[in-house]
Amino acid sequence: MPLQILERRYPVVLRAFHLREGSGGNGQFKGGDGVVREIEALRPIRAGILSERRSTAPYGLMGGCAGTPGLNLLRRADSGRTVNIGELARA
């Protein structure tokens, strides 16, 4: 979903959206880099995440090395604490 539509439909602001440089693994045939998405809720919301390759690194093919596992982090507005919420989560 394009960020303009995301921000128009939901009470959120997309603070960051960029490649995680070097996360695709090393080797002759490098894998694709992952992405960073930082979304700020403008008011209390319920949200869900469906993702993979968080607990197990993406495997390498044809002599390539494994990539870097991703993270799903939730920064609590009330405490400022950051929590790893795993692959499948609702907050």
Backbone as ProteinMPNN parsed JSONL, in Angstrom:
{"seq_chain_A": "MPLQILERRYPVVLRAFHLREGSGGNGQFKGGDGVVREIEALRPIRAGILSERRSTAPYGLMGGCAGTPGLNLLRRADSGRTVNIGELARA", "coords_chain_A": {"N_chain_A": [[0.84, -1.165, 0.0], [0.696, 2.169, -0.944], [2.387, 4.835, 0.783], [0.959, 7.26, 1.102], [-1.704, 6.487, 0.971], [-1.862, 4.738, 3.138], [-1.394, 6.555, 5.275], [-3.594, 8.207, 4.932], [-5.827, 6.546, 5.303], [-5.511, 5.477, 7.868], [-4.797, 6.355, 11.325], [-1.92, 7.118, 11.331], [1.63, 7.821, 10.883], [4.131, 7.427, 8.545], [7.315, 7.102, 9.428], [9.795, 6.153, 8.62], [11.098, 4.396, 5.81], [13.004, 2.283, 4.278], [15.775, 0.503, 2.686], [17.441, -2.205, 4.369], [20.52, -2.071, 4.357], [22.894, -4.446, 3.253], [21.715, -6.642, 4.489], [20.949, -8.862, 3.076], [22.707, -11.027, 2.916], [25.955, -12.493, 2.246], [28.128, -13.472, -0.506], [28.589, -15.005, -3.779], [26.193, -14.701, -5.165], [24.233, -12.451, -4.046], [21.54, -12.116, -1.724], [18.319, -10.438, -1.683], [18.069, -7.302, -0.007], [16.522, -6.621, 3.147], [13.814, -4.554, 4.476], [13.264, -1.499, 6.324], [10.64, -0.332, 8.207], [9.153, 2.253, 9.831], [6.552, 3.09, 11.751], [4.427, 5.448, 13.126], [1.861, 5.623, 15.447], [-0.817, 7.848, 15.7], [-2.751, 7.987, 17.545], [-4.171, 5.815, 20.084], [-4.202, 2.531, 18.753], [-5.223, -0.645, 17.307], [-3.25, -3.142, 15.95], [-1.853, -5.468, 13.564], [0.692, -7.894, 12.723], [2.097, -9.83, 10.21], [4.671, -11.761, 9.436], [7.856, -13.122, 8.38], [10.957, -14.991, 8.77], [12.183, -14.064, 11.097], [12.899, -15.417, 13.459], [14.479, -17.36, 12.349], [17.177, -17.153, 10.172], [17.065, -15.943, 6.749], [17.793, -18.332, 4.332], [20.774, -19.013, 2.382], [21.39, -19.403, -1.151], [22.879, -21.354, -3.783], [25.625, -21.17, -3.007], [25.545, -18.81, -1.614], [25.566, -16.87, 1.433], [23.668, -17.021, 4.507], [21.083, -14.612, 5.153], [20.402, -11.689, 7.202], [18.351, -12.039, 10.032], [15.13, -10.506, 10.452], [13.511, -7.977, 12.516], [10.7, -7.299, 14.554], [9.728, -4.627, 16.138], [8.23, -2.97, 18.893], [7.683, 0.163, 20.122], [6.743, 1.427, 23.084], [4.535, 4.046, 23.735], [3.704, 4.955, 26.211], [5.653, 4.171, 28.095], [8.069, 4.326, 26.791], [9.554, 2.113, 26.373], [11.077, -0.454, 24.372], [10.005, -3.322, 22.694], [10.537, -6.579, 21.467], [8.364, -8.052, 19.339], [8.116, -10.358, 17.854], [7.3, -12.745, 15.142], [4.541, -13.131, 14.473], [2.057, -11.117, 15.449], [-0.162, -9.178, 17.499], [-0.979, -5.972, 18.491]], "CA_chain_A": [[0.0, 0.0, 0.0], [1.487, 3.4, -0.952], [2.349, 5.502, 2.08], [-0.07, 8.29, 1.16], [-2.972, 5.818, 1.259], [-1.734, 4.269, 4.522], [-1.568, 7.691, 6.177], [-4.945, 8.762, 4.772], [-6.823, 5.598, 5.821], [-5.281, 5.119, 9.263], [-4.194, 7.446, 12.093], [-0.488, 6.808, 11.449], [2.602, 8.529, 10.052], [5.274, 6.593, 8.183], [8.508, 7.872, 9.788], [10.955, 5.653, 7.866], [10.869, 3.28, 4.896], [14.235, 2.196, 3.499], [16.436, -0.802, 2.664], [18.421, -2.565, 5.405], [21.719, -2.332, 3.545], [23.739, -5.568, 3.641], [20.991, -7.693, 5.228], [20.622, -9.969, 2.18], [23.686, -12.115, 2.961], [27.122, -12.37, 1.373], [28.376, -14.568, -1.434], [28.63, -14.647, -5.193], [24.847, -14.261, -5.531], [23.664, -11.856, -2.837], [20.083, -12.062, -1.631], [17.746, -9.097, -1.594], [18.075, -6.694, 1.318], [15.234, -6.386, 3.793], [13.435, -3.148, 4.6], [12.904, -0.922, 7.616], [9.43, 0.501, 8.2], [8.873, 2.802, 11.152], [5.212, 3.67, 11.675], [3.995, 6.042, 14.39], [0.416, 5.764, 15.631], [-1.151, 9.183, 16.193], [-3.645, 7.752, 18.68], [-4.156, 4.369, 20.363], [-4.766, 1.696, 17.693], [-4.94, -2.076, 17.306], [-2.554, -3.452, 14.703], [-1.346, -6.826, 13.461], [1.855, -8.112, 11.863], [2.33, -11.172, 9.696], [5.981, -11.689, 8.795], [8.648, -14.342, 8.518], [12.416, -14.854, 8.821], [12.544, -13.303, 12.283], [13.597, -16.312, 14.38], [15.431, -18.115, 11.531], [17.708, -16.307, 9.095], [16.802, -16.391, 5.389], [18.902, -19.187, 3.901], [21.47, -18.656, 1.148], [21.297, -20.349, -2.265], [23.953, -21.407, -4.77], [26.868, -20.681, -2.418], [25.345, -17.563, -0.87], [25.442, -16.988, 2.891], [22.363, -16.647, 5.062], [20.864, -13.188, 5.396], [20.19, -11.271, 8.587], [16.934, -12.089, 10.42], [14.506, -9.216, 10.725], [12.954, -7.729, 13.842], [9.469, -6.521, 14.686], [9.869, -3.947, 17.422], [7.163, -2.063, 19.3], [8.122, 1.136, 21.121], [5.569, 1.845, 23.846], [4.47, 5.492, 23.958], [3.499, 5.247, 27.627], [6.864, 3.932, 28.885], [9.266, 4.5, 25.973], [10.227, 0.815, 26.288], [11.007, -1.138, 23.091], [9.776, -4.739, 22.892], [10.537, -7.421, 20.27], [7.073, -8.727, 19.358], [8.166, -11.614, 17.113], [6.823, -12.847, 13.753], [3.089, -13.011, 14.384], [1.706, -10.349, 16.641], [-1.191, -8.146, 17.531], [-0.668, -5.027, 19.572]], "C_chain_A": [[0.896, 1.242, 0.0], [1.315, 4.174, 0.352], [1.278, 6.567, 2.173], [-1.425, 7.668, 1.502], [-2.975, 5.309, 2.698], [-2.029, 5.41, 5.493], [-2.955, 8.32, 6.075], [-6.002, 7.869, 5.408], [-6.724, 5.356, 7.32], [-4.616, 6.277, 10.001], [-2.715, 7.167, 12.39], [0.334, 7.736, 10.56], [3.746, 7.565, 9.796], [6.532, 7.423, 8.381], [9.74, 7.435, 9.006], [10.521, 4.487, 6.993], [12.079, 3.221, 3.983], [14.811, 0.781, 3.571], [17.345, -0.967, 3.875], [19.675, -3.009, 4.668], [22.539, -3.491, 4.115], [23.036, -6.704, 4.355], [20.697, -8.926, 4.38], [21.608, -11.119, 2.187], [24.793, -11.911, 1.95], [27.234, -13.567, 0.443], [28.372, -14.077, -2.857], [27.282, -14.104, -5.654], [24.162, -13.741, -4.268], [22.139, -11.874, -2.899], [19.609, -10.618, -1.558], [17.78, -8.584, -0.166], [16.649, -6.546, 1.834], [14.941, -4.894, 3.863], [13.178, -2.783, 6.059], [11.655, -0.085, 7.385], [9.21, 0.966, 9.631], [7.568, 3.573, 11.044], [4.832, 4.189, 13.053], [2.482, 6.162, 14.407], [0.137, 7.125, 16.248], [-2.142, 9.136, 17.354], [-3.619, 6.255, 18.965], [-4.865, 3.59, 19.247], [-4.509, 0.23, 18.007], [-4.34, -2.394, 15.95], [-2.09, -4.896, 14.728], [-0.158, -6.887, 12.511], [1.898, -9.576, 11.475], [3.633, -11.1, 8.917], [6.701, -13.011, 8.987], [10.129, -13.988, 8.538], [12.839, -13.922, 9.945], [13.329, -14.183, 13.261], [14.648, -17.152, 13.649], [15.88, -17.232, 10.376], [17.279, -16.834, 7.728], [18.021, -17.155, 4.861], [19.508, -18.688, 2.593], [21.315, -19.754, 0.104], [22.547, -20.27, -3.13], [25.251, -20.796, -4.236], [26.737, -19.378, -1.658], [25.192, -17.838, 0.615], [24.038, -16.567, 3.327], [22.287, -15.136, 5.257], [20.679, -12.923, 6.881], [18.707, -11.369, 8.924], [16.405, -10.682, 10.685], [14.031, -9.127, 12.159], [11.641, -6.987, 13.696], [9.501, -5.918, 16.079], [8.702, -3.002, 17.654], [7.736, -1.142, 20.368], [6.868, 1.691, 21.785], [5.605, 3.347, 24.11], [4.377, 5.813, 25.44], [4.771, 5.102, 28.456], [8.159, 4.216, 28.123], [10.045, 3.212, 25.783], [10.038, 0.207, 24.9], [10.968, -2.632, 23.334], [9.827, -5.447, 21.544], [9.26, -8.244, 20.305], [7.014, -9.974, 18.479], [7.545, -11.546, 15.733], [5.337, -12.589, 13.587], [2.614, -12.294, 15.618], [0.507, -9.452, 16.407], [-0.867, -7.253, 18.701], [-1.798, -4.03, 19.731]], "O_chain_A": [[1.771, 1.361, 0.857], [0.239, 4.172, 0.95], [0.724, 6.764, 3.254], [-2.207, 8.261, 2.245], [-3.979, 5.434, 3.398], [-2.82, 5.251, 6.423], [-3.436, 8.907, 7.043], [-6.966, 8.366, 5.989], [-7.726, 5.064, 7.973], [-3.942, 7.098, 9.378], [-2.318, 7.003, 13.543], [-0.178, 8.348, 9.623], [4.27, 6.954, 10.728], [6.8, 8.342, 7.607], [10.632, 8.244, 8.753], [9.676, 3.684, 7.39], [12.188, 3.996, 3.033], [14.398, -0.03, 4.4], [17.944, -0.003, 4.352], [19.857, -4.195, 4.393], [22.842, -3.517, 5.308], [23.694, -7.649, 4.79], [20.241, -9.939, 4.911], [21.365, -12.12, 1.511], [24.607, -11.248, 0.93], [26.516, -14.554, 0.595], [28.179, -12.891, -3.122], [27.226, -13.159, -6.441], [23.579, -14.517, -3.511], [21.532, -11.679, -3.952], [20.407, -9.696, -1.392], [17.546, -9.34, 0.777], [15.704, -6.37, 1.065], [15.717, -4.073, 3.375], [12.913, -3.641, 6.901], [11.613, 0.759, 6.49], [9.094, 0.145, 10.541], [7.482, 4.577, 10.338], [4.907, 3.455, 14.038], [1.887, 6.734, 13.493], [0.788, 7.512, 17.218], [-2.341, 10.128, 18.056], [-3.091, 5.492, 18.156], [-5.976, 3.936, 18.846], [-3.685, -0.1, 18.861], [-4.859, -1.965, 14.919], [-1.947, -5.486, 15.799], [-0.013, -6.053, 11.617], [1.753, -10.457, 12.322], [3.703, -10.462, 7.867], [6.209, -13.906, 9.673], [10.505, -12.832, 8.348], [13.735, -13.096, 9.776], [14.323, -13.733, 13.831], [15.608, -17.608, 14.269], [15.055, -16.635, 9.684], [17.139, -18.044, 7.555], [19.148, -16.665, 4.942], [18.839, -18.027, 1.799], [21.128, -20.919, 0.455], [23.196, -19.226, -3.196], [25.898, -20.005, -4.921], [27.722, -18.885, -1.109], [24.742, -18.913, 1.011], [23.329, -15.858, 2.614], [23.297, -14.473, 5.494], [20.788, -13.829, 7.707], [17.878, -10.841, 8.184], [17.149, -9.79, 11.092], [14.136, -10.087, 12.923], [11.491, -6.143, 12.813], [9.323, -6.618, 17.076], [8.243, -2.321, 16.737], [8.22, -1.608, 21.399], [6.041, 2.337, 21.142], [6.586, 3.864, 24.646], [4.908, 6.83, 25.887], [4.954, 5.836, 29.427], [9.224, 4.334, 28.73], [11.077, 3.202, 25.113], [8.964, 0.334, 24.311], [11.786, -3.165, 24.083], [9.23, -4.974, 20.577], [9.083, -9.058, 21.211], [5.955, -10.591, 18.37], [7.289, -10.464, 15.203], [4.925, -11.899, 12.655], [2.753, -12.81, 16.728], [0.211, -9.034, 15.287], [-0.519, -7.73, 19.781], [-1.728, -3.15, 20.589]]}, "name": "protein", "num_of_chains": 1, "seq": "MPLQILERRYPVVLRAFHLREGSGGNGQFKGGDGVVREIEALRPIRAGILSERRSTAPYGLMGGCAGTPGLNLLRRADSGRTVNIGELARA"}
